[in-house]
CSV table of C-alpha atoms in Angstrom, one decimal:
chain,number,residue,atom,x,y,z
A,1,MET,CA,-0.1,0.0,-0.2
A,2,ILE,CA,1.1,3.2,-0.9
A,3,TRP,CA,0.8,4.4,2.7
A,4,THR,CA,3.3,1.7,4.2
A,5,SER,CA,6.2,3.6,3.8
A,6,ILE,CA,4.9,6.8,5.4
A,7,LEU,CA,3.5,4.9,8.8
A,8,LEU,CA,6.5,3.1,9.1
A,9,ALA,CA,8.6,6.2,8.7
A,10,ALA,CA,9.1,6.9,12.3
A,11,PRO,CA,10.7,4.7,14.3
A,12,ALA,CA,9.3,2.0,16.9
A,13,ALA,CA,10.5,3.9,20.0
A,14,ALA,CA,8.2,7.5,19.1
A,15,PRO,CA,7.1,9.3,21.7
A,16,ALA,CA,3.9,8.3,23.8
A,17,ALA,CA,0.8,11.1,23.6
A,18,ALA,CA,0.7,14.6,22.9
A,19,PRO,CA,-0.1,16.9,26.0
A,20,GLY,CA,-3.6,16.5,26.8
A,21,GLY,CA,-4.2,13.4,25.2
A,22,GLY,CA,-4.4,14.5,21.8
A,23,LEU,CA,-5.1,13.1,18.2
A,24,ILE,CA,-2.0,10.8,18.4
A,25,VAL,CA,-1.9,7.7,21.5
A,26,ASP,CA,0.9,6.2,20.4
A,27,GLN,CA,1.4,3.3,23.3
A,28,THR,CA,1.3,1.0,20.6
A,29,PRO,CA,3.7,1.5,17.7
A,30,ILE,CA,3.3,0.1,13.9
A,31,THR,CA,6.5,-1.8,14.0
A,32,ALA,CA,4.5,-4.0,16.6
A,33,LEU,CA,2.7,-5.5,13.3
A,34,PRO,CA,3.9,-7.4,10.7
A,35,MET,CA,3.9,-6.2,6.9
A,36,GLU,CA,1.2,-8.7,5.8
A,37,GLY,CA,-1.0,-7.9,8.4
A,38,LEU,CA,-0.5,-3.9,8.0
A,39,ILE,CA,-1.3,-3.8,4.9
A,40,THR,CA,-4.6,-6.2,5.3
A,41,VAL,CA,-5.8,-3.8,8.1
A,42,VAL,CA,-5.2,-0.9,5.8
A,43,SER,CA,-6.9,-2.6,2.5
A,44,LEU,CA,-9.8,-3.6,4.8
A,45,ALA,CA,-10.2,-0.2,5.6
A,46,PHE,CA,-10.1,1.4,2.9
A,47,LEU,CA,-12.5,-1.0,1.6
A,48,ALA,CA,-14.7,-0.1,4.6
A,49,THR,CA,-14.8,3.5,3.7
A,50,LEU,CA,-16.6,2.7,0.1
A,51,VAL,CA,-19.0,0.8,2.3
A,52,ALA,CA,-19.5,3.6,4.3
A,53,SER,CA,-19.7,5.9,1.6
A,54,LYS,CA,-22.6,3.9,-0.2
A,55,VAL,CA,-24.9,4.0,3.1
A,56,SER,CA,-24.4,7.8,3.5
A,57,ILE,CA,-25.6,8.7,0.1
A,58,ARG,CA,-28.1,6.6,0.0
A,59,LEU,CA,-28.7,8.6,3.6
A,60,GLY,CA,-28.8,11.6,1.3
A,61,ILE,CA,-25.9,13.1,3.0
A,62,PRO,CA,-22.2,13.4,2.0
A,63,ALA,CA,-20.2,9.9,1.2
A,64,ILE,CA,-16.9,11.5,3.3
A,65,LEU,CA,-19.1,12.0,6.6
A,66,GLY,CA,-19.7,8.8,6.7
A,67,VAL,CA,-16.3,8.2,6.2
A,68,LEU,CA,-15.5,10.5,9.1
A,69,LEU,CA,-17.6,8.4,11.0
A,70,LEU,CA,-16.5,4.7,10.2
A,71,GLY,CA,-12.9,6.3,12.1
A,72,VAL,CA,-14.7,7.2,15.2
A,73,LEU,CA,-16.7,4.1,15.0
A,74,ILE,CA,-13.3,2.1,14.8
A,75,ASN,CA,-11.6,4.0,17.3
A,76,ALA,CA,-9.5,2.5,18.9
A,77,ASP,CA,-7.5,2.8,22.7
A,78,TYR,CA,-4.1,2.3,21.4
A,79,SER,CA,-3.0,4.2,17.9
A,80,LEU,CA,-1.4,1.9,15.2
A,81,PHE,CA,-0.1,5.7,13.7
A,82,SER,CA,3.3,7.1,14.7
A,83,PRO,CA,3.0,11.2,15.3
A,84,GLN,CA,5.7,11.2,12.8
A,85,GLY,CA,4.0,9.2,10.4
A,86,VAL,CA,0.1,11.3,11.1
A,87,GLU,CA,2.3,14.4,10.4
A,88,ALA,CA,4.4,13.3,7.1
A,89,LEU,CA,0.6,11.4,5.3
A,90,HIS,CA,-1.0,15.4,6.1
A,91,VAL,CA,1.6,17.0,4.3
A,92,VAL,CA,1.0,14.6,1.6
A,93,SER,CA,-2.7,14.3,1.3
A,94,LEU,CA,-3.3,18.5,1.7
A,95,ALA,CA,-0.7,19.2,-1.4
A,96,MET,CA,-2.5,16.4,-3.3
A,97,LEU,CA,-5.5,18.2,-2.7
A,98,LEU,CA,-4.3,21.6,-3.5
A,99,PHE,CA,-2.6,20.3,-6.9
A,100,TYR,CA,-6.1,19.2,-7.4
A,101,ALA,CA,-8.0,21.9,-6.9
A,102,GLY,CA,-5.4,23.9,-9.1
A,103,LEU,CA,-6.2,21.4,-11.7
A,104,SER,CA,-10.1,22.3,-11.5
A,105,THR,CA,-9.7,25.4,-11.8
A,106,ASN,CA,-10.9,26.9,-14.7
A,107,PHE,CA,-11.3,30.5,-15.4
A,108,GLY,CA,-13.5,30.2,-19.2
A,109,LYS,CA,-16.2,28.9,-17.6
A,110,LEU,CA,-16.8,32.0,-14.9
A,111,ARG,CA,-16.9,34.9,-17.1
A,112,GLN,CA,-18.5,37.7,-15.6
A,113,LEU,CA,-18.3,35.8,-12.7
A,114,LEU,CA,-14.6,35.5,-12.4
A,115,SER,CA,-14.6,38.8,-10.2
A,116,PHE,CA,-17.0,38.1,-7.4
A,117,GLY,CA,-15.8,34.5,-7.4
A,118,LEU,CA,-12.4,35.5,-5.9
A,119,CYS,CA,-13.9,38.0,-3.9
A,120,LEU,CA,-15.8,35.5,-2.6
A,121,ALA,CA,-13.3,33.0,-2.2
A,122,ILE,CA,-10.7,35.1,-1.1
A,123,GLY,CA,-12.3,38.2,1.5
A,124,GLY,CA,-14.4,35.6,2.1
A,125,VAL,CA,-12.3,33.1,4.0
A,126,VAL,CA,-11.5,36.5,5.8
A,127,VAL,CA,-14.5,37.8,6.4
A,128,SER,CA,-15.4,34.4,7.7
A,129,SER,CA,-12.9,33.9,10.0
A,130,GLY,CA,-13.5,36.8,11.8
A,131,VAL,CA,-17.3,37.1,12.2
A,132,LEU,CA,-17.0,33.0,13.2
A,133,GLY,CA,-13.4,33.4,15.4
A,134,THR,CA,-15.5,36.4,17.3
A,135,ALA,CA,-18.4,34.4,18.0
A,136,ILE,CA,-16.6,31.2,18.8
A,137,TRP,CA,-15.2,33.7,21.5
A,138,ALA,CA,-18.4,34.8,22.8
A,139,VAL,CA,-19.9,31.4,22.8
A,140,THR,CA,-17.5,29.6,24.8
A,141,HIS,CA,-17.0,32.3,27.0
A,142,GLY,CA,-20.5,32.6,27.5
A,143,LEU,CA,-20.7,28.2,27.7
A,144,GLY,CA,-17.9,28.7,30.2
A,145,GLN,CA,-19.5,30.9,32.8
A,146,VAL,CA,-22.6,28.7,32.6
A,147,TRP,CA,-20.7,25.4,33.0
A,148,PRO,CA,-17.6,25.7,34.1
A,149,ALA,CA,-16.6,22.7,34.8
A,150,THR,CA,-17.2,21.5,30.9
A,151,MET,CA,-16.2,24.7,29.0
A,152,GLN,CA,-13.4,27.2,29.3
A,153,GLY,CA,-13.6,30.3,27.6
A,154,LEU,CA,-10.5,30.4,24.8
A,155,PRO,CA,-8.4,33.1,24.4
A,156,PHE,CA,-9.2,35.3,21.3
A,157,ALA,CA,-6.2,34.4,18.7
A,158,VAL,CA,-7.3,30.0,19.1
A,159,CYS,CA,-10.7,31.4,18.3
A,160,LEU,CA,-9.6,32.7,15.7
A,161,LEU,CA,-7.1,29.9,14.6
A,162,ILE,CA,-10.2,27.8,14.9
A,163,ALA,CA,-12.5,30.2,12.6
A,164,ALA,CA,-9.7,29.9,10.3
A,165,SER,CA,-9.1,26.4,10.0
A,166,LEU,CA,-12.7,26.3,8.9
A,167,GLY,CA,-12.5,28.6,6.2
A,168,SER,CA,-12.2,26.0,3.3
A,169,THR,CA,-15.5,25.1,2.0
A,170,ASP,CA,-15.6,21.9,0.1
A,171,ALA,CA,-17.2,21.7,-3.8
A,172,GLY,CA,-17.0,17.6,-3.8
A,173,ALA,CA,-19.5,17.4,-1.2
A,174,THR,CA,-22.1,19.8,-1.9
A,175,LEU,CA,-22.2,18.8,-5.6
A,176,SER,CA,-22.7,15.0,-4.8
A,177,VAL,CA,-25.1,16.5,-2.7
A,178,LEU,CA,-26.9,17.7,-5.2
A,179,ARG,CA,-26.5,15.4,-7.6
A,180,GLY,CA,-29.7,13.9,-7.2
A,181,VAL,CA,-31.7,17.6,-7.8
A,182,GLY,CA,-28.7,18.7,-11.1
A,183,ARG,CA,-31.4,19.5,-13.3
A,184,LEU,CA,-32.6,22.6,-10.8
A,185,VAL,CA,-29.2,23.7,-9.9
A,186,PRO,CA,-28.1,26.7,-12.6
A,187,GLU,CA,-24.8,25.9,-14.0
A,188,ARG,CA,-22.7,29.0,-13.2
A,189,VAL,CA,-23.7,28.1,-9.6
A,190,LYS,CA,-21.8,25.0,-10.3
A,191,TYR,CA,-19.2,26.3,-11.9
A,192,LEU,CA,-18.9,29.0,-9.1
A,193,VAL,CA,-19.4,26.7,-6.6
A,194,GLU,CA,-15.8,25.1,-7.3
A,195,PHE,CA,-14.5,27.9,-8.4
A,196,GLU,CA,-14.8,28.8,-4.6
A,197,SER,CA,-13.7,25.6,-3.4
A,198,SER,CA,-10.5,25.7,-5.7
A,199,VAL,CA,-9.6,29.0,-4.3
A,200,ASN,CA,-10.3,29.0,-0.7
A,201,ASP,CA,-7.9,26.1,0.1
A,202,PRO,CA,-5.2,28.1,-0.5
A,203,SER,CA,-6.9,31.0,1.0
A,204,ALA,CA,-7.7,29.5,4.7
A,205,ILE,CA,-4.4,28.1,4.8
A,206,LEU,CA,-2.7,31.4,4.1
A,207,PHE,CA,-4.8,32.4,6.1
A,208,LEU,CA,-4.3,30.1,9.1
A,209,TYR,CA,-0.8,30.4,8.9
A,210,LEU,CA,-0.6,34.3,9.0
A,211,VAL,CA,-2.7,34.1,11.8
A,212,ILE,CA,0.1,31.8,13.7
A,213,GLY,CA,3.0,33.9,12.4
A,214,LEU,CA,0.6,37.2,14.4
A,215,THR,CA,-0.1,35.3,17.6
A,216,ALA,CA,3.0,32.7,18.2
A,217,SER,CA,5.3,33.7,20.9
A,218,HIS,CA,9.1,34.6,20.1
A,219,GLY,CA,10.6,34.2,23.1
A,220,ALA,CA,12.9,36.4,24.6
A,221,SER,CA,14.1,37.7,21.3
A,222,ASP,CA,10.6,39.2,20.5
A,223,PRO,CA,11.1,42.4,19.1
A,224,GLY,CA,7.9,44.7,19.9
A,225,GLU,CA,3.9,44.2,18.7
A,226,SER,CA,4.8,46.4,15.9
A,227,ALA,CA,7.7,44.8,14.6
A,228,THR,CA,6.9,41.4,14.6
A,229,PHE,CA,3.5,42.2,12.7
A,230,MET,CA,5.3,43.8,9.8
A,231,LEU,CA,8.1,40.3,10.3
A,232,GLN,CA,5.6,38.3,9.9
A,233,ILE,CA,3.7,40.5,7.0
A,234,GLN,CA,7.1,40.1,5.3
A,235,ASN,CA,7.6,36.5,5.8
A,236,PHE,CA,3.5,36.2,4.8
A,237,ILE,CA,4.4,37.8,0.8
A,238,LYS,CA,8.2,36.2,1.1
A,239,SER,CA,6.2,32.3,1.6
A,240,ILE,CA,3.3,33.7,-1.4
A,241,GLY,CA,5.5,34.6,-3.7
A,242,SER,CA,8.4,31.9,-3.9
A,243,GLY,CA,5.9,30.0,-3.9
A,244,ILE,CA,3.8,31.1,-6.8
A,245,MET,CA,7.2,31.4,-8.5
A,246,VAL,CA,8.4,27.6,-7.9
A,247,GLY,CA,4.7,26.8,-9.1
A,248,LEU,CA,5.4,28.7,-12.5
A,249,ILE,CA,8.7,27.3,-13.2
A,250,LEU,CA,7.4,23.6,-12.2
A,251,THR,CA,4.3,24.2,-14.6
A,252,TYR,CA,7.3,25.0,-17.2
A,253,ILE,CA,9.0,21.6,-16.4
A,254,ALA,CA,6.0,19.6,-16.3
A,255,GLN,CA,4.7,21.7,-19.9
A,256,PHE,CA,7.8,20.5,-21.5
A,257,ILE,CA,7.3,16.6,-19.5
A,258,LEU,CA,3.7,16.7,-21.1
A,259,ARG,CA,4.6,17.9,-24.7
A,260,SER,CA,7.3,16.0,-25.5
A,261,VAL,CA,7.6,13.0,-23.4
A,262,VAL,CA,4.5,11.5,-22.3
A,263,THR,CA,3.6,9.1,-24.4
A,264,SER,CA,-0.1,7.5,-22.9
A,265,ARG,CA,-2.6,8.6,-21.1
A,266,ASP,CA,-2.1,6.3,-18.1
A,267,GLN,CA,1.4,7.9,-17.3
A,268,VAL,CA,-0.6,11.4,-16.8
A,269,LEU,CA,-0.9,10.0,-13.3
A,270,VAL,CA,2.9,9.6,-12.2
A,271,VAL,CA,3.4,12.7,-14.1
A,272,GLY,CA,0.7,15.0,-11.8
A,273,LEU,CA,2.1,13.2,-8.6
A,274,ALA,CA,5.5,13.9,-9.6
A,275,VAL,CA,5.2,17.2,-10.4
A,276,ALA,CA,2.7,17.7,-7.7
A,277,MET,CA,5.5,16.7,-4.9
A,278,SER,CA,8.2,18.2,-6.6
A,279,SER,CA,5.9,21.7,-6.4
A,280,TYR,CA,5.6,21.5,-2.3
A,281,GLY,CA,9.1,20.0,-1.6
A,282,VAL,CA,10.9,22.6,-3.9
A,283,ALA,CA,9.0,25.6,-2.6
A,284,THR,CA,9.6,24.3,1.0
A,285,LEU,CA,13.6,23.7,1.3
A,286,LEU,CA,13.9,27.0,-0.6
A,287,GLY,CA,11.6,28.8,2.2
A,288,GLY,CA,8.3,29.3,0.5
A,289,SER,CA,4.5,28.2,0.9
A,290,GLY,CA,4.9,25.0,-0.4
A,291,PHE,CA,1.1,24.5,-0.8
A,292,ILE,CA,1.0,27.6,-2.9
A,293,SER,CA,3.1,26.7,-5.3
A,294,ALA,CA,1.2,23.0,-5.4
A,295,TYR,CA,-1.7,24.8,-5.7
A,296,VAL,CA,-0.3,27.4,-8.5
A,297,THR,CA,1.5,24.5,-10.8
A,298,GLY,CA,-2.0,22.7,-10.5
A,299,CYS,CA,-4.1,25.9,-11.7
A,300,PHE,CA,-1.7,27.1,-14.6
A,301,LEU,CA,-1.7,23.5,-16.2
A,302,ALA,CA,-5.0,23.1,-16.1
A,303,ASN,CA,-5.5,26.8,-18.2
A,304,ASN,CA,-3.4,25.9,-21.0
A,305,ILE,CA,-3.4,24.2,-23.8
A,306,TYR,CA,-1.1,21.3,-25.1
A,307,ASP,CA,-0.1,20.1,-29.0
A,308,ASN,CA,0.1,16.3,-27.3
A,309,PRO,CA,-3.0,14.6,-27.9
A,310,TYR,CA,-2.3,12.8,-25.4
A,311,ILE,CA,-2.5,15.9,-23.0
A,312,THR,CA,-6.4,18.0,-22.6
A,313,GLN,CA,-7.7,19.9,-19.5
A,314,GLU,CA,-10.4,16.6,-18.6
A,315,VAL,CA,-7.8,14.0,-19.3
A,316,MET,CA,-5.6,15.4,-16.9
A,317,ALA,CA,-8.9,16.0,-13.9
A,318,SER,CA,-9.5,12.7,-14.4
A,319,SER,CA,-6.5,10.9,-14.2
A,320,LEU,CA,-5.9,12.3,-11.2
A,321,GLU,CA,-9.6,12.7,-9.3
A,322,PRO,CA,-9.3,8.9,-8.0
A,323,PHE,CA,-6.1,9.7,-6.4
A,324,ASN,CA,-7.9,13.0,-5.0
A,325,THR,CA,-10.4,10.9,-3.7
A,326,LEU,CA,-7.8,8.9,-1.8
A,327,MET,CA,-6.5,11.9,-0.1
A,328,GLU,CA,-10.0,13.2,1.2
A,329,LEU,CA,-10.4,9.7,2.5
A,330,THR,CA,-7.7,9.1,3.8
A,331,VAL,CA,-7.3,12.5,5.6
A,332,PHE,CA,-11.3,11.8,6.9
A,333,LEU,CA,-10.4,8.3,7.9
A,334,LEU,CA,-7.6,9.2,9.9
A,335,PHE,CA,-9.0,12.0,12.0
A,336,GLY,CA,-11.6,10.1,12.7
A,337,VAL,CA,-9.4,7.1,13.9
A,338,LEU,CA,-7.0,9.0,16.0
A,339,PHE,CA,-10.0,11.4,17.4
A,340,ASP,CA,-11.0,10.6,21.4
A,341,PRO,CA,-15.4,10.5,21.2
A,342,ALA,CA,-14.5,11.4,24.8
A,343,TYR,CA,-13.9,15.4,23.7
A,344,ILE,CA,-17.5,15.1,22.1
A,345,PRO,CA,-19.9,15.4,25.2
A,346,GLY,CA,-17.9,18.6,26.8
A,347,ASN,CA,-17.8,20.4,23.6
A,348,LEU,CA,-21.1,19.3,21.9
A,349,VAL,CA,-23.7,22.5,23.2
A,350,ALA,CA,-20.9,24.8,21.8
A,351,GLY,CA,-19.7,23.0,18.4
A,352,LEU,CA,-23.6,23.4,17.7
A,353,LEU,CA,-23.6,26.7,18.7
A,354,ILE,CA,-20.8,27.0,16.5
A,355,SER,CA,-22.3,25.2,13.4
A,356,GLY,CA,-25.4,27.2,13.9
A,357,ILE,CA,-23.7,30.2,13.3
A,358,LEU,CA,-21.5,29.0,11.0
A,359,MET,CA,-24.5,27.8,8.3
A,360,LEU,CA,-27.1,30.8,9.4
A,361,LEU,CA,-25.2,33.9,10.0
A,362,VAL,CA,-21.3,33.6,8.9
A,363,ARG,CA,-22.0,31.9,5.4
A,364,PRO,CA,-24.2,34.2,4.6
A,365,LEU,CA,-22.8,37.5,5.3
A,366,SER,CA,-19.6,36.1,3.2
A,367,VAL,CA,-21.5,35.3,0.0
A,368,LEU,CA,-24.1,39.1,0.6
A,369,ILE,CA,-21.1,41.4,1.3
A,370,PHE,CA,-19.8,40.8,-2.4
A,371,GLN,CA,-23.2,40.9,-3.5
A,372,PRO,CA,-22.5,43.9,-5.4
A,373,LEU,CA,-20.7,42.3,-7.5
A,374,THR,CA,-22.3,39.9,-8.9
A,375,PRO,CA,-24.9,39.1,-11.8
A,376,LEU,CA,-26.4,36.5,-9.8
A,377,ASN,CA,-30.2,36.4,-8.9
A,378,LYS,CA,-31.9,36.4,-5.5
A,379,ARG,CA,-32.4,32.6,-5.5
A,380,GLU,CA,-29.4,31.9,-7.3
A,381,THR,CA,-27.2,33.5,-4.3
A,382,ALA,CA,-29.1,32.5,-1.7
A,383,LEU,CA,-28.2,28.7,-2.9
A,384,VAL,CA,-24.2,30.3,-3.0
A,385,CYS,CA,-25.3,31.2,0.6
A,386,TRP,CA,-26.4,27.5,1.6
A,387,CYS,CA,-23.7,25.6,-0.7
A,388,GLY,CA,-21.2,26.5,2.9
A,389,LEU,CA,-19.9,22.2,3.0
A,390,ARG,CA,-17.1,21.7,5.2
A,391,GLY,CA,-14.3,18.9,4.0
A,392,ALA,CA,-11.2,17.7,4.3
A,393,VAL,CA,-9.2,20.6,4.5
A,394,PRO,CA,-10.5,22.4,7.6
A,395,LEU,CA,-9.8,19.1,9.5
A,396,ALA,CA,-6.0,18.5,8.2
A,397,LEU,CA,-5.5,22.2,9.2
A,398,ALA,CA,-6.7,21.2,12.5
A,399,TYR,CA,-3.5,19.3,12.6
A,400,SER,CA,-1.5,22.9,12.8
A,401,VAL,CA,-4.1,24.3,15.1
A,402,VAL,CA,-3.1,21.7,18.3
A,403,HIS,CA,0.7,21.8,16.9
A,404,ALA,CA,0.5,26.1,17.1
A,405,LEU,CA,-1.2,26.2,20.7
A,406,PRO,CA,2.1,25.0,22.9
A,407,HIS,CA,3.3,28.8,20.8
A,408,ILE,CA,0.4,30.9,21.5
A,409,LYS,CA,1.3,34.3,23.2
A,410,GLY,CA,0.4,33.7,26.7
A,411,LEU,CA,-0.4,30.1,26.8
A,412,SER,CA,1.8,28.2,29.4
A,413,GLU,CA,2.4,24.5,27.9
A,414,ALA,CA,-0.3,23.2,30.7
A,415,GLN,CA,-3.0,25.8,29.4
A,416,ALA,CA,-2.3,24.6,25.8
A,417,ALA,CA,-3.1,21.0,27.2
A,418,SER,CA,-5.4,21.5,28.4
A,419,ILE,CA,-7.6,23.5,25.5
A,420,GLU,CA,-6.2,20.9,23.0
A,421,PRO,CA,-9.4,18.7,23.5
A,422,GLU,CA,-11.9,21.6,23.5
A,423,VAL,CA,-10.0,22.5,20.2
A,424,GLN,CA,-10.3,19.1,18.4
A,425,GLY,CA,-14.0,18.5,19.9
A,426,LEU,CA,-15.2,22.0,18.6
A,427,ILE,CA,-14.0,21.4,14.8
A,428,PHE,CA,-15.1,17.8,15.1
A,429,VAL,CA,-18.6,18.8,16.0
A,430,VAL,CA,-18.7,21.9,13.9
A,431,VAL,CA,-17.6,19.8,10.4
A,432,VAL,CA,-20.0,16.9,11.4
A,433,SER,CA,-23.1,19.0,11.9
A,434,ASN,CA,-22.4,21.4,8.8
A,435,LEU,CA,-22.5,18.5,7.0
A,436,LEU,CA,-25.0,16.5,8.5
A,437,VAL,CA,-27.5,19.7,8.5
A,438,GLN,CA,-26.9,21.2,5.1
A,439,GLY,CA,-26.2,17.3,3.3
A,440,LEU,CA,-30.0,16.7,4.5
A,441,SER,CA,-31.3,20.1,3.7
A,442,LEU,CA,-29.7,21.1,0.9
A,443,PRO,CA,-31.4,19.4,-2.1
A,444,ARG,CA,-35.0,20.1,-0.3
A,445,PHE,CA,-33.7,23.7,0.2
A,446,CYS,CA,-32.8,23.3,-4.0
A,447,ARG,CA,-35.7,22.0,-5.0
A,448,TRP,CA,-38.1,24.7,-2.7
A,449,LEU,CA,-35.9,28.0,-3.9
A,450,ASN,CA,-35.7,26.0,-8.1
A,451,PRO,CA,-33.4,29.0,-9.1
A,452,ALA,CA,-32.9,27.6,-12.3
A,453,ALA,CA,-36.9,28.5,-13.3
A,454,SER,CA,-35.8,31.8,-12.5
A,455,GLY,CA,-32.2,31.7,-14.6
């Protein structure tokens, strides 16, 4: 299996557990299993995801929600995954998800919706993160006053990190739910949802890392608030610029390979995987954003015309789509397996409140604030407001939030460890309830709204 070497990358004597009983409990290292047993376990797990996906679709909810709940169901007291293996797996998954998001970004389909789509994908992440972060702070502090034994008020910096990790939408989950009522959904709404999801993935990641940089403690060498802010902004711009430059360079190299070397369609997958990983790795080694580089490479590859008869935009996207699906399944399954269900009861009320605010206030606000830029009618805009399902990227970014907690200004190691379960529990409840509520209601809402009738 492809992940065997990654999961075995860490030594057998890896650290026992993350502070506070976090996502990783490495009491039984994966090397305790023979290779044959490991391959069998991983294979059966992925076969089980197909069953969970089919059951979820029959129930009218996104397939990825079923995979996430499957991971929770098979959650064991002793995790088989080492911290280094999990981190490597999520890096690979995020890089491939962003590369495929770039491949799925088709500027030609949007036409008059391009400006609105860009503002919605980039500005919407900033708006929604700021509003949702404030809401998380208010909810956790309010409930902390009512139930201090189960809930503690989170620092605003931590609330903003949680909100930023939840900033990315999932077009795959949305369109899979709408598949049964596809004739009622205008084509331009489908294109807009796909474009927004493709662009707001890197936007959410960049915004999260910017918040981490601005809120992190720099120890005794901390130059002060204003100097730290300017330094982080400079590093942020440098990271984006380096990522874009590496992405462009890798695009030209990949174009040459696709035009001159590829002799059959079955080689496109090999080229795509190699280019995506190279783009991430080279940019990261040079101090840039590997995720932005992977996205830029995929984006420019998808929006170029090739004279090789074996290469088209559709061929590249369809060749990598199965691997992208594998990445999504991996992120959801792994998060469920490593998540401690004991975190749910204490964060259920807060998570449901935050999820409701996200769906009923934050998402509509992030769409309507850019309403003057769109030619969509009111029904189409209302449908876009309800198409804000969260997917694999927020769960993958949850690991970044957890790793950043010990470095937040004003938080001691003990405080970071104590709020880690709350952070994980809130993200889990928000994602699950969002997928469940919007997944079940979106087709009915679309039938009731019937936006195609007013197109």
